[in-house]
Amino acid sequence: MTVLEVKNLQKTFGTIQAVQDISFSVEAGEVFTIIGPNGAGKTTTLEMIEGLVTPDQGEIRFGEMNWGKHAVAIKKKIGVQPQSSAMFDLLTPEENLNLFATFYDKARPTEEILELINLTDHRNNHVKKLSGGQRQRLAIGLAMISDPEIIFLDEPTTGLDPQARRNIWDIILQLKQLGKTTILTTHYMEEAEKLSDRVCIVDQGNIVTLDTPAALIEKLTEEREVRLSFIDGAAAAEEADRYSKNLDSVARTERVGTSLKLWTTKPEDTLYSLFGFTKEKNYQVEQVSIRELSLEDVFIAFTGKEWRD
Ligand code: ATP
């Protein structure tokens, strides 16, 4: 079931075209991630969908509802992670949650939320004493307090250390188990790959590509990088390099000392042939690997640009 559909969204600030033409739809229960480098238009897209920024052009529909006619009903359906400045520093997480709960007719019990965001042990500490990761977890809890169907998280892990980021990932996975739909932005590829059902890669206000992480990576599998290293020294690697270059499936090779890298459209066939060759020559291969592709490779392939966090 489609819970959100956006069509041809556009937004310009002065001379900056923040969002040029963005269309996608989100299904119930999925983690849908918008990923892109700084300034790609992620936050602007999210804020238009959240009803915080008015689009210059385009349509936003939550099922049959739109912001023009059904703002009150949409607000009940969605949860938006507040900026940390919206929290009350001199109150505790529990008090913040209780206070936010008063803004809604229906609220999820504070106890449950504290558990979900793993702040039960810190429920009585002042927010100003919390770490960055704990504050971000509280922000997710505040987005959850009205028990919304769709939760928007804008770069919830930016600036956090790896452990704190993983803690946030756990919460996002728990939201999925609760049947919630999560719309996430990030500029961490690894995060998008780990958490998302579908990923929408944006760059300069446009969608570069959109699919499941596996399908995006699959699109690139035409050429894979195979690495080998030889116990018998550089001469063996050099001979194997010469041999590989003559194989039809090998597009190019690169050799450094005893290591050989080759790019092939048929990694298994290439390795069979190469192992036949090394056996015949009695060369011993020390290590062999076929490099896994990541969403980072997808971004580079589609935009021709290096990915920078
Ligand atoms: P980041 O990862 O840095 O948050 P982003 O992908 O979320 O980037 P946006 O924040 O949507 O990107 O910004 C897209 C472009 O629009 C940027 O060039 C930004 O400077 C510009 N922009 C965003 N909001 C405004 C605004 N209120 N006024 C002027 N320019 C803006």
mmCIF file of C-alpha atoms and ligand atoms in Angstrom:
data_model
loop_
_atom_site.group_PDB
_atom_site.id
_atom_site.type_symbol
_atom_site.label_atom_id
_atom_site.label_comp_id
_atom_site.label_asym_id
_atom_site.label_seq_id
_atom_site.Cartn_x
_atom_site.Cartn_y
_atom_site.Cartn_z
ATOM 1 C CA MET A 1 0.000 0.000 0.000
ATOM 2 C CA THR A 2 1.370 3.390 -0.988
ATOM 3 C CA VAL A 3 1.348 5.783 1.977
ATOM 4 C CA LEU A 4 3.090 8.727 0.359
ATOM 5 C CA GLU A 5 3.434 9.906 -3.190
ATOM 6 C CA VAL A 6 5.399 12.943 -4.322
ATOM 7 C CA LYS A 7 5.336 14.116 -7.905
ATOM 8 C CA ASN A 8 7.574 16.631 -9.645
ATOM 9 C CA LEU A 9 8.560 18.530 -6.519
ATOM 10 C CA GLN A 10 10.459 21.748 -7.113
ATOM 11 C CA LYS A 11 11.848 24.416 -4.810
ATOM 12 C CA THR A 12 14.047 27.402 -5.516
ATOM 13 C CA PHE A 13 15.595 29.727 -2.932
ATOM 14 C CA GLY A 14 16.620 32.934 -4.741
ATOM 15 C CA THR A 15 18.934 31.708 -7.462
ATOM 16 C CA ILE A 16 19.486 28.272 -5.887
ATOM 17 C CA GLN A 17 17.399 25.438 -7.299
ATOM 18 C CA ALA A 18 17.437 23.286 -4.163
ATOM 19 C CA VAL A 19 14.996 20.720 -5.584
ATOM 20 C CA GLN A 20 14.655 20.532 -9.368
ATOM 21 C CA ASP A 21 12.327 17.619 -10.043
ATOM 22 C CA ILE A 22 11.756 14.902 -7.474
ATOM 23 C CA SER A 23 9.109 12.164 -7.692
ATOM 24 C CA PHE A 24 8.782 8.944 -5.716
ATOM 25 C CA SER A 25 6.319 6.933 -3.690
ATOM 26 C CA VAL A 26 6.750 5.187 -0.348
ATOM 27 C CA GLU A 27 5.114 1.918 0.690
ATOM 28 C CA ALA A 28 3.717 1.145 4.153
ATOM 29 C CA GLY A 29 6.254 -0.378 6.521
ATOM 30 C CA GLU A 30 9.364 0.375 4.538
ATOM 31 C CA VAL A 31 12.505 2.263 5.460
ATOM 32 C CA PHE A 32 12.891 4.663 2.555
ATOM 33 C CA THR A 33 16.175 6.534 2.484
ATOM 34 C CA ILE A 34 17.060 9.697 0.635
ATOM 35 C CA ILE A 35 20.812 9.870 0.338
ATOM 36 C CA GLY A 36 23.028 12.449 -1.275
ATOM 37 C CA PRO A 37 25.989 14.733 -0.653
ATOM 38 C CA ASN A 38 25.752 18.066 1.203
ATOM 39 C CA GLY A 39 23.392 20.480 -0.500
ATOM 40 C CA ALA A 40 21.762 17.778 -2.666
ATOM 41 C CA GLY A 41 18.275 18.876 -1.586
ATOM 42 C CA LYS A 42 17.451 16.173 0.974
ATOM 43 C CA THR A 43 16.307 18.421 3.814
ATOM 44 C CA THR A 44 14.325 20.675 1.483
ATOM 45 C CA THR A 45 12.546 17.623 0.033
ATOM 46 C CA LEU A 46 11.765 16.295 3.499
ATOM 47 C CA GLU A 47 10.564 19.671 4.784
ATOM 48 C CA MET A 48 8.196 20.046 1.822
ATOM 49 C CA ILE A 49 6.736 16.608 2.542
ATOM 50 C CA GLU A 50 6.462 17.444 6.256
ATOM 51 C CA GLY A 51 4.490 20.573 5.391
ATOM 52 C CA LEU A 52 7.188 22.919 6.734
ATOM 53 C CA VAL A 53 8.240 24.375 3.369
ATOM 54 C CA THR A 54 5.824 25.142 0.534
ATOM 55 C CA PRO A 55 6.888 23.653 -2.807
ATOM 56 C CA ASP A 56 7.040 25.959 -5.851
ATOM 57 C CA GLN A 57 5.616 23.122 -7.924
ATOM 58 C CA GLY A 58 4.555 19.527 -7.476
ATOM 59 C CA GLU A 59 2.168 17.308 -5.571
ATOM 60 C CA ILE A 60 2.414 15.603 -2.183
ATOM 61 C CA ARG A 61 -0.236 13.035 -1.294
ATOM 62 C CA PHE A 62 -0.607 10.884 1.799
ATOM 63 C CA GLY A 63 -3.045 8.329 0.393
ATOM 64 C CA GLU A 64 -6.023 10.472 -0.590
ATOM 65 C CA MET A 65 -4.917 13.392 1.587
ATOM 66 C CA ASN A 66 -2.962 16.522 0.742
ATOM 67 C CA TRP A 67 -1.657 19.451 2.819
ATOM 68 C CA GLY A 68 -4.095 21.943 1.262
ATOM 69 C CA LYS A 69 -7.223 20.142 2.449
ATOM 70 C CA HIS A 70 -6.220 17.684 5.153
ATOM 71 C CA ALA A 71 -3.443 19.289 7.213
ATOM 72 C CA VAL A 72 -4.893 18.261 10.597
ATOM 73 C CA ALA A 73 -5.343 14.622 9.578
ATOM 74 C CA ILE A 74 -1.858 14.455 8.013
ATOM 75 C CA LYS A 75 -0.286 15.858 11.208
ATOM 76 C CA LYS A 76 -1.822 12.953 13.131
ATOM 77 C CA LYS A 77 -0.350 10.467 10.697
ATOM 78 C CA ILE A 78 3.237 11.709 10.691
ATOM 79 C CA GLY A 79 5.984 12.144 13.269
ATOM 80 C CA VAL A 80 8.841 14.548 12.664
ATOM 81 C CA GLN A 81 12.097 14.347 14.568
ATOM 82 C CA PRO A 82 12.454 17.797 16.171
ATOM 83 C CA GLN A 83 15.685 19.805 15.990
ATOM 84 C CA SER A 84 17.546 19.341 19.264
ATOM 85 C CA SER A 85 16.913 23.029 19.983
ATOM 86 C CA ALA A 86 13.201 22.166 20.335
ATOM 87 C CA MET A 87 13.904 20.003 23.390
ATOM 88 C CA PHE A 88 13.874 21.431 26.855
ATOM 89 C CA ASP A 89 17.411 21.216 28.205
ATOM 90 C CA LEU A 90 16.442 21.736 31.826
ATOM 91 C CA LEU A 91 13.845 18.976 31.732
ATOM 92 C CA THR A 92 14.562 15.249 31.748
ATOM 93 C CA PRO A 93 13.841 12.895 28.819
ATOM 94 C CA GLU A 94 10.762 11.651 30.669
ATOM 95 C CA GLU A 95 9.493 15.205 31.263
ATOM 96 C CA ASN A 96 10.139 16.162 27.621
ATOM 97 C CA LEU A 97 8.206 13.113 26.423
ATOM 98 C CA ASN A 98 5.329 13.792 28.836
ATOM 99 C CA LEU A 99 5.201 17.418 27.737
ATOM 100 C CA PHE A 100 5.179 16.567 24.015
ATOM 101 C CA ALA A 101 2.468 13.953 24.738
ATOM 102 C CA THR A 102 0.133 16.746 25.910
ATOM 103 C CA PHE A 103 0.226 18.223 22.363
ATOM 104 C CA TYR A 104 -1.680 15.220 20.994
ATOM 105 C CA ASP A 105 -5.072 13.541 21.586
ATOM 106 C CA LYS A 106 -3.468 10.128 21.488
ATOM 107 C CA ALA A 107 0.041 9.389 22.777
ATOM 108 C CA ARG A 108 2.155 6.270 23.073
ATOM 109 C CA PRO A 109 3.039 5.632 26.763
ATOM 110 C CA THR A 110 6.241 7.424 27.808
ATOM 111 C CA GLU A 111 7.471 4.211 29.445
ATOM 112 C CA GLU A 112 7.328 2.366 26.118
ATOM 113 C CA ILE A 113 9.099 5.155 24.266
ATOM 114 C CA LEU A 114 11.899 5.340 26.865
ATOM 115 C CA GLU A 115 12.398 1.621 26.405
ATOM 116 C CA LEU A 116 12.367 1.877 22.607
ATOM 117 C CA ILE A 117 14.990 4.640 22.566
ATOM 118 C CA ASN A 118 16.994 2.946 25.302
ATOM 119 C CA LEU A 119 16.894 5.916 27.676
ATOM 120 C CA THR A 120 15.118 4.267 30.606
ATOM 121 C CA ASP A 121 18.314 4.534 32.675
ATOM 122 C CA HIS A 122 18.644 8.236 31.845
ATOM 123 C CA ARG A 123 14.981 9.128 32.232
ATOM 124 C CA ASN A 124 15.695 11.444 35.171
ATOM 125 C CA ASN A 125 18.861 13.157 33.912
ATOM 126 C CA HIS A 126 18.606 16.659 32.528
ATOM 127 C CA VAL A 127 18.699 16.728 28.735
ATOM 128 C CA LYS A 128 21.663 19.123 28.811
ATOM 129 C CA LYS A 129 23.722 16.342 30.433
ATOM 130 C CA LEU A 130 22.938 13.805 27.685
ATOM 131 C CA SER A 131 25.461 12.846 25.001
ATOM 132 C CA GLY A 132 24.850 13.722 21.347
ATOM 133 C CA GLY A 133 23.666 10.188 20.626
ATOM 134 C CA GLN A 134 21.286 10.160 23.596
ATOM 135 C CA ARG A 135 19.802 13.504 22.494
ATOM 136 C CA GLN A 136 19.262 12.129 19.002
ATOM 137 C CA ARG A 137 17.538 9.077 20.479
ATOM 138 C CA LEU A 138 15.301 11.348 22.493
ATOM 139 C CA ALA A 139 14.506 13.309 19.305
ATOM 140 C CA ILE A 140 13.356 10.052 17.682
ATOM 141 C CA GLY A 141 11.290 9.303 20.800
ATOM 142 C CA LEU A 142 9.639 12.707 20.525
ATOM 143 C CA ALA A 143 8.788 11.962 16.873
ATOM 144 C CA MET A 144 7.201 8.716 18.096
ATOM 145 C CA ILE A 145 5.152 10.113 20.961
ATOM 146 C CA SER A 146 1.959 10.574 18.921
ATOM 147 C CA ASP A 147 2.323 6.991 17.677
ATOM 148 C CA PRO A 148 2.468 8.117 14.024
ATOM 149 C CA GLU A 149 2.328 5.779 11.047
ATOM 150 C CA ILE A 150 5.091 7.585 9.161
ATOM 151 C CA ILE A 151 8.259 8.881 10.829
ATOM 152 C CA PHE A 152 10.633 11.387 9.274
ATOM 153 C CA LEU A 153 14.239 11.357 10.439
ATOM 154 C CA ASP A 154 16.546 13.977 8.933
ATOM 155 C CA GLU A 155 20.176 12.879 9.242
ATOM 156 C CA PRO A 156 19.680 11.358 12.700
ATOM 157 C CA THR A 157 23.241 10.032 12.879
ATOM 158 C CA THR A 158 25.257 12.944 11.517
ATOM 159 C CA GLY A 159 28.207 13.749 13.752
ATOM 160 C CA LEU A 160 27.757 10.693 15.989
ATOM 161 C CA ASP A 161 30.484 8.164 16.732
ATOM 162 C CA PRO A 162 30.119 4.658 15.231
ATOM 163 C CA GLN A 163 28.614 3.092 18.371
ATOM 164 C CA ALA A 164 26.074 5.904 18.808
ATOM 165 C CA ARG A 165 25.169 5.549 15.125
ATOM 166 C CA ARG A 166 24.586 1.818 15.563
ATOM 167 C CA ASN A 167 22.290 2.522 18.524
ATOM 168 C CA ILE A 168 20.181 4.730 16.262
ATOM 169 C CA TRP A 169 20.160 1.991 13.589
ATOM 170 C CA ASP A 170 18.746 -0.405 16.186
ATOM 171 C CA ILE A 171 15.895 1.989 16.888
ATOM 172 C CA ILE A 172 15.119 2.392 13.191
ATOM 173 C CA LEU A 173 15.006 -1.390 12.815
ATOM 174 C CA GLN A 174 12.670 -1.597 15.817
ATOM 175 C CA LEU A 175 10.363 0.988 14.211
ATOM 176 C CA LYS A 176 10.171 -1.299 11.209
ATOM 177 C CA GLN A 177 9.239 -4.210 13.458
ATOM 178 C CA LEU A 178 6.456 -2.068 14.888
ATOM 179 C CA GLY A 179 5.151 -1.714 11.318
ATOM 180 C CA LYS A 180 6.032 1.977 11.015
ATOM 181 C CA THR A 181 7.118 3.596 7.773
ATOM 182 C CA THR A 182 10.387 5.506 8.130
ATOM 183 C CA ILE A 183 11.649 8.149 5.757
ATOM 184 C CA LEU A 184 15.262 8.835 6.453
ATOM 185 C CA THR A 185 17.928 11.115 5.063
ATOM 186 C CA THR A 186 21.607 10.443 5.451
ATOM 187 C CA HIS A 187 24.892 11.021 3.762
ATOM 188 C CA TYR A 188 26.370 7.790 5.057
ATOM 189 C CA MET A 189 26.260 5.142 2.347
ATOM 190 C CA GLU A 190 26.843 2.274 4.764
ATOM 191 C CA GLU A 191 23.837 3.354 6.786
ATOM 192 C CA ALA A 192 21.577 3.511 3.720
ATOM 193 C CA GLU A 193 22.750 0.072 2.681
ATOM 194 C CA LYS A 194 22.177 -1.486 6.116
ATOM 195 C CA LEU A 195 18.788 -0.002 6.948
ATOM 196 C CA SER A 196 16.860 0.719 3.807
ATOM 197 C CA ASP A 197 14.292 -1.233 1.892
ATOM 198 C CA ARG A 198 14.727 1.285 -0.894
ATOM 199 C CA VAL A 199 17.228 4.027 -1.481
ATOM 200 C CA CYS A 200 16.746 7.186 -3.487
ATOM 201 C CA ILE A 201 20.076 8.750 -4.433
ATOM 202 C CA VAL A 202 19.792 12.505 -5.007
ATOM 203 C CA ASP A 203 22.330 14.942 -6.366
ATOM 204 C CA GLN A 204 21.842 18.625 -7.225
ATOM 205 C CA GLY A 205 18.111 18.514 -6.627
ATOM 206 C CA ASN A 206 17.392 15.507 -8.840
ATOM 207 C CA ILE A 207 17.019 11.772 -8.343
ATOM 208 C CA VAL A 208 20.056 9.966 -9.685
ATOM 209 C CA THR A 209 18.558 6.504 -9.182
ATOM 210 C CA LEU A 210 16.072 4.732 -6.911
ATOM 211 C CA ASP A 211 15.759 1.053 -5.996
ATOM 212 C CA THR A 212 16.533 -1.530 -3.315
ATOM 213 C CA PRO A 213 20.203 -1.470 -2.227
ATOM 214 C CA ALA A 214 20.690 -4.944 -3.726
ATOM 215 C CA ALA A 215 19.136 -3.976 -7.067
ATOM 216 C CA LEU A 216 21.219 -0.803 -7.257
ATOM 217 C CA ILE A 217 24.362 -2.811 -6.694
ATOM 218 C CA GLU A 218 23.173 -5.496 -9.130
ATOM 219 C CA LYS A 219 23.018 -2.844 -11.852
ATOM 220 C CA LEU A 220 26.759 -2.473 -11.515
ATOM 221 C CA THR A 221 27.733 -6.085 -11.504
ATOM 222 C CA GLU A 222 28.795 -6.044 -15.122
ATOM 223 C CA GLU A 223 32.400 -5.655 -14.122
ATOM 224 C CA ARG A 224 33.871 -6.937 -10.846
ATOM 225 C CA GLU A 225 37.230 -6.379 -9.283
ATOM 226 C CA VAL A 226 39.205 -9.580 -8.497
ATOM 227 C CA ARG A 227 42.364 -9.453 -6.386
ATOM 228 C CA LEU A 228 45.079 -12.087 -6.169
ATOM 229 C CA SER A 229 48.476 -12.200 -4.547
ATOM 230 C CA PHE A 230 51.236 -14.709 -5.258
ATOM 231 C CA ILE A 231 53.617 -16.438 -2.856
ATOM 232 C CA ASP A 232 56.098 -16.989 -5.681
ATOM 233 C CA GLY A 233 56.925 -13.307 -6.048
ATOM 234 C CA ALA A 234 56.536 -10.528 -8.583
ATOM 235 C CA ALA A 235 57.575 -12.627 -11.587
ATOM 236 C CA ALA A 236 54.614 -14.978 -11.006
ATOM 237 C CA ALA A 237 52.247 -12.030 -10.687
ATOM 238 C CA GLU A 238 53.656 -10.549 -13.873
ATOM 239 C CA GLU A 239 53.111 -13.762 -15.820
ATOM 240 C CA ALA A 240 49.585 -14.133 -14.446
ATOM 241 C CA ASP A 241 48.980 -10.510 -15.445
ATOM 242 C CA ARG A 242 50.076 -11.242 -19.023
ATOM 243 C CA TYR A 243 47.911 -14.362 -19.106
ATOM 244 C CA SER A 244 44.821 -12.521 -17.736
ATOM 245 C CA LYS A 245 45.104 -9.716 -20.263
ATOM 246 C CA ASN A 246 44.498 -12.267 -23.006
ATOM 247 C CA LEU A 247 41.238 -13.503 -21.485
ATOM 248 C CA ASP A 248 38.143 -12.112 -23.225
ATOM 249 C CA SER A 249 36.291 -11.369 -20.008
ATOM 250 C CA VAL A 250 39.117 -9.272 -18.521
ATOM 251 C CA ALA A 251 38.740 -5.576 -19.244
ATOM 252 C CA ARG A 252 41.930 -4.340 -17.577
ATOM 253 C CA THR A 253 44.517 -5.262 -14.979
ATOM 254 C CA GLU A 254 46.745 -3.518 -12.471
ATOM 255 C CA ARG A 255 49.815 -5.055 -10.848
ATOM 256 C CA VAL A 256 51.799 -3.891 -7.828
ATOM 257 C CA GLY A 257 54.625 -6.220 -6.734
ATOM 258 C CA THR A 258 53.181 -9.642 -5.979
ATOM 259 C CA SER A 259 49.562 -8.422 -6.151
ATOM 260 C CA LEU A 260 47.360 -8.435 -9.174
ATOM 261 C CA LYS A 261 43.999 -6.720 -9.590
ATOM 262 C CA LEU A 262 41.806 -7.411 -12.552
ATOM 263 C CA TRP A 263 38.402 -6.229 -13.696
ATOM 264 C CA THR A 264 36.305 -8.914 -15.300
ATOM 265 C CA THR A 265 32.747 -9.394 -16.510
ATOM 266 C CA LYS A 266 32.891 -13.097 -15.539
ATOM 267 C CA PRO A 267 34.760 -13.388 -12.232
ATOM 268 C CA GLU A 268 34.194 -17.136 -11.772
ATOM 269 C CA ASP A 269 35.275 -18.054 -15.338
ATOM 270 C CA THR A 270 38.283 -15.778 -15.080
ATOM 271 C CA LEU A 271 39.355 -17.399 -11.813
ATOM 272 C CA TYR A 272 38.934 -20.936 -13.220
ATOM 273 C CA SER A 273 41.158 -20.061 -16.173
ATOM 274 C CA LEU A 274 43.701 -18.325 -13.978
ATOM 275 C CA PHE A 275 43.860 -21.207 -11.506
ATOM 276 C CA GLY A 276 44.385 -23.596 -14.452
ATOM 277 C CA PHE A 277 47.306 -21.424 -15.492
ATOM 278 C CA THR A 278 48.842 -21.133 -12.002
ATOM 279 C CA LYS A 279 48.509 -24.902 -11.451
ATOM 280 C CA GLU A 280 50.246 -25.626 -14.730
ATOM 281 C CA LYS A 281 53.059 -23.254 -13.767
ATOM 282 C CA ASN A 282 53.092 -24.485 -10.186
ATOM 283 C CA TYR A 283 52.577 -20.985 -8.795
ATOM 284 C CA GLN A 284 50.946 -20.659 -5.416
ATOM 285 C CA VAL A 285 48.217 -18.076 -4.918
ATOM 286 C CA GLU A 286 48.292 -16.596 -1.411
ATOM 287 C CA GLN A 287 45.041 -14.669 -1.364
ATOM 288 C CA VAL A 288 42.125 -14.257 -3.680
ATOM 289 C CA SER A 289 39.019 -12.086 -3.339
ATOM 290 C CA ILE A 290 36.211 -10.642 -5.404
ATOM 291 C CA ARG A 291 35.530 -7.163 -4.104
ATOM 292 C CA GLU A 292 32.001 -6.567 -2.819
ATOM 293 C CA LEU A 293 30.290 -3.609 -4.444
ATOM 294 C CA SER A 294 28.650 -0.974 -2.296
ATOM 295 C CA LEU A 295 26.208 1.895 -2.750
ATOM 296 C CA GLU A 296 29.268 4.113 -2.981
ATOM 297 C CA ASP A 297 30.131 2.403 -6.273
ATOM 298 C CA VAL A 298 26.542 3.016 -7.422
ATOM 299 C CA PHE A 299 26.862 6.737 -6.707
ATOM 300 C CA ILE A 300 30.176 6.982 -8.551
ATOM 301 C CA ALA A 301 28.808 5.023 -11.516
ATOM 302 C CA PHE A 302 25.691 7.194 -11.830
ATOM 303 C CA THR A 303 27.195 10.616 -11.176
ATOM 304 C CA GLY A 304 30.787 10.147 -12.262
ATOM 305 C CA LYS A 305 31.765 11.843 -8.983
ATOM 306 C CA GLU A 306 33.583 10.566 -5.939
ATOM 307 C CA TRP A 307 31.461 10.185 -2.814
ATOM 308 C CA ARG A 308 32.422 12.381 0.135
ATOM 309 C CA ASP A 309 30.737 12.230 3.541
HETATM 310 P P1 ATP B 1 22.892 18.725 3.877
HETATM 311 O O1 ATP B 1 23.303 17.304 3.835
HETATM 312 O O2 ATP B 1 24.055 19.661 3.859
HETATM 313 O O3 ATP B 1 21.864 19.052 4.914
HETATM 314 P P2 ATP B 1 20.784 18.673 1.887
HETATM 315 O O4 ATP B 1 20.907 17.626 0.849
HETATM 316 O O5 ATP B 1 19.847 18.436 2.991
HETATM 317 O O6 ATP B 1 22.219 19.025 2.438
HETATM 318 P P3 ATP B 1 19.350 21.113 1.486
HETATM 319 O O7 ATP B 1 19.546 21.522 2.909
HETATM 320 O O8 ATP B 1 18.010 20.692 1.051
HETATM 321 O O9 ATP B 1 20.397 19.984 1.100
HETATM 322 O O10 ATP B 1 19.847 22.308 0.578
HETATM 323 C C1 ATP B 1 19.829 22.307 -0.852
HETATM 324 C C2 ATP B 1 20.333 23.635 -1.343
HETATM 325 O O11 ATP B 1 19.394 24.667 -1.038
HETATM 326 C C3 ATP B 1 21.651 24.083 -0.719
HETATM 327 O O12 ATP B 1 22.404 24.747 -1.699
HETATM 328 C C4 ATP B 1 21.208 25.017 0.381
HETATM 329 O O13 ATP B 1 22.214 25.987 0.644
HETATM 330 C C5 ATP B 1 19.973 25.667 -0.230
HETATM 331 N N1 ATP B 1 18.981 26.073 0.791
HETATM 332 C C6 ATP B 1 18.291 25.240 1.612
HETATM 333 N N2 ATP B 1 17.437 25.936 2.397
HETATM 334 C C7 ATP B 1 17.593 27.252 2.055
HETATM 335 C C8 ATP B 1 16.981 28.477 2.492
HETATM 336 N N3 ATP B 1 16.037 28.483 3.431
HETATM 337 N N4 ATP B 1 17.385 29.616 1.917
HETATM 338 C C9 ATP B 1 18.336 29.613 0.941
HETATM 339 N N5 ATP B 1 18.938 28.499 0.473
HETATM 340 C C10 ATP B 1 18.584 27.335 1.015
#
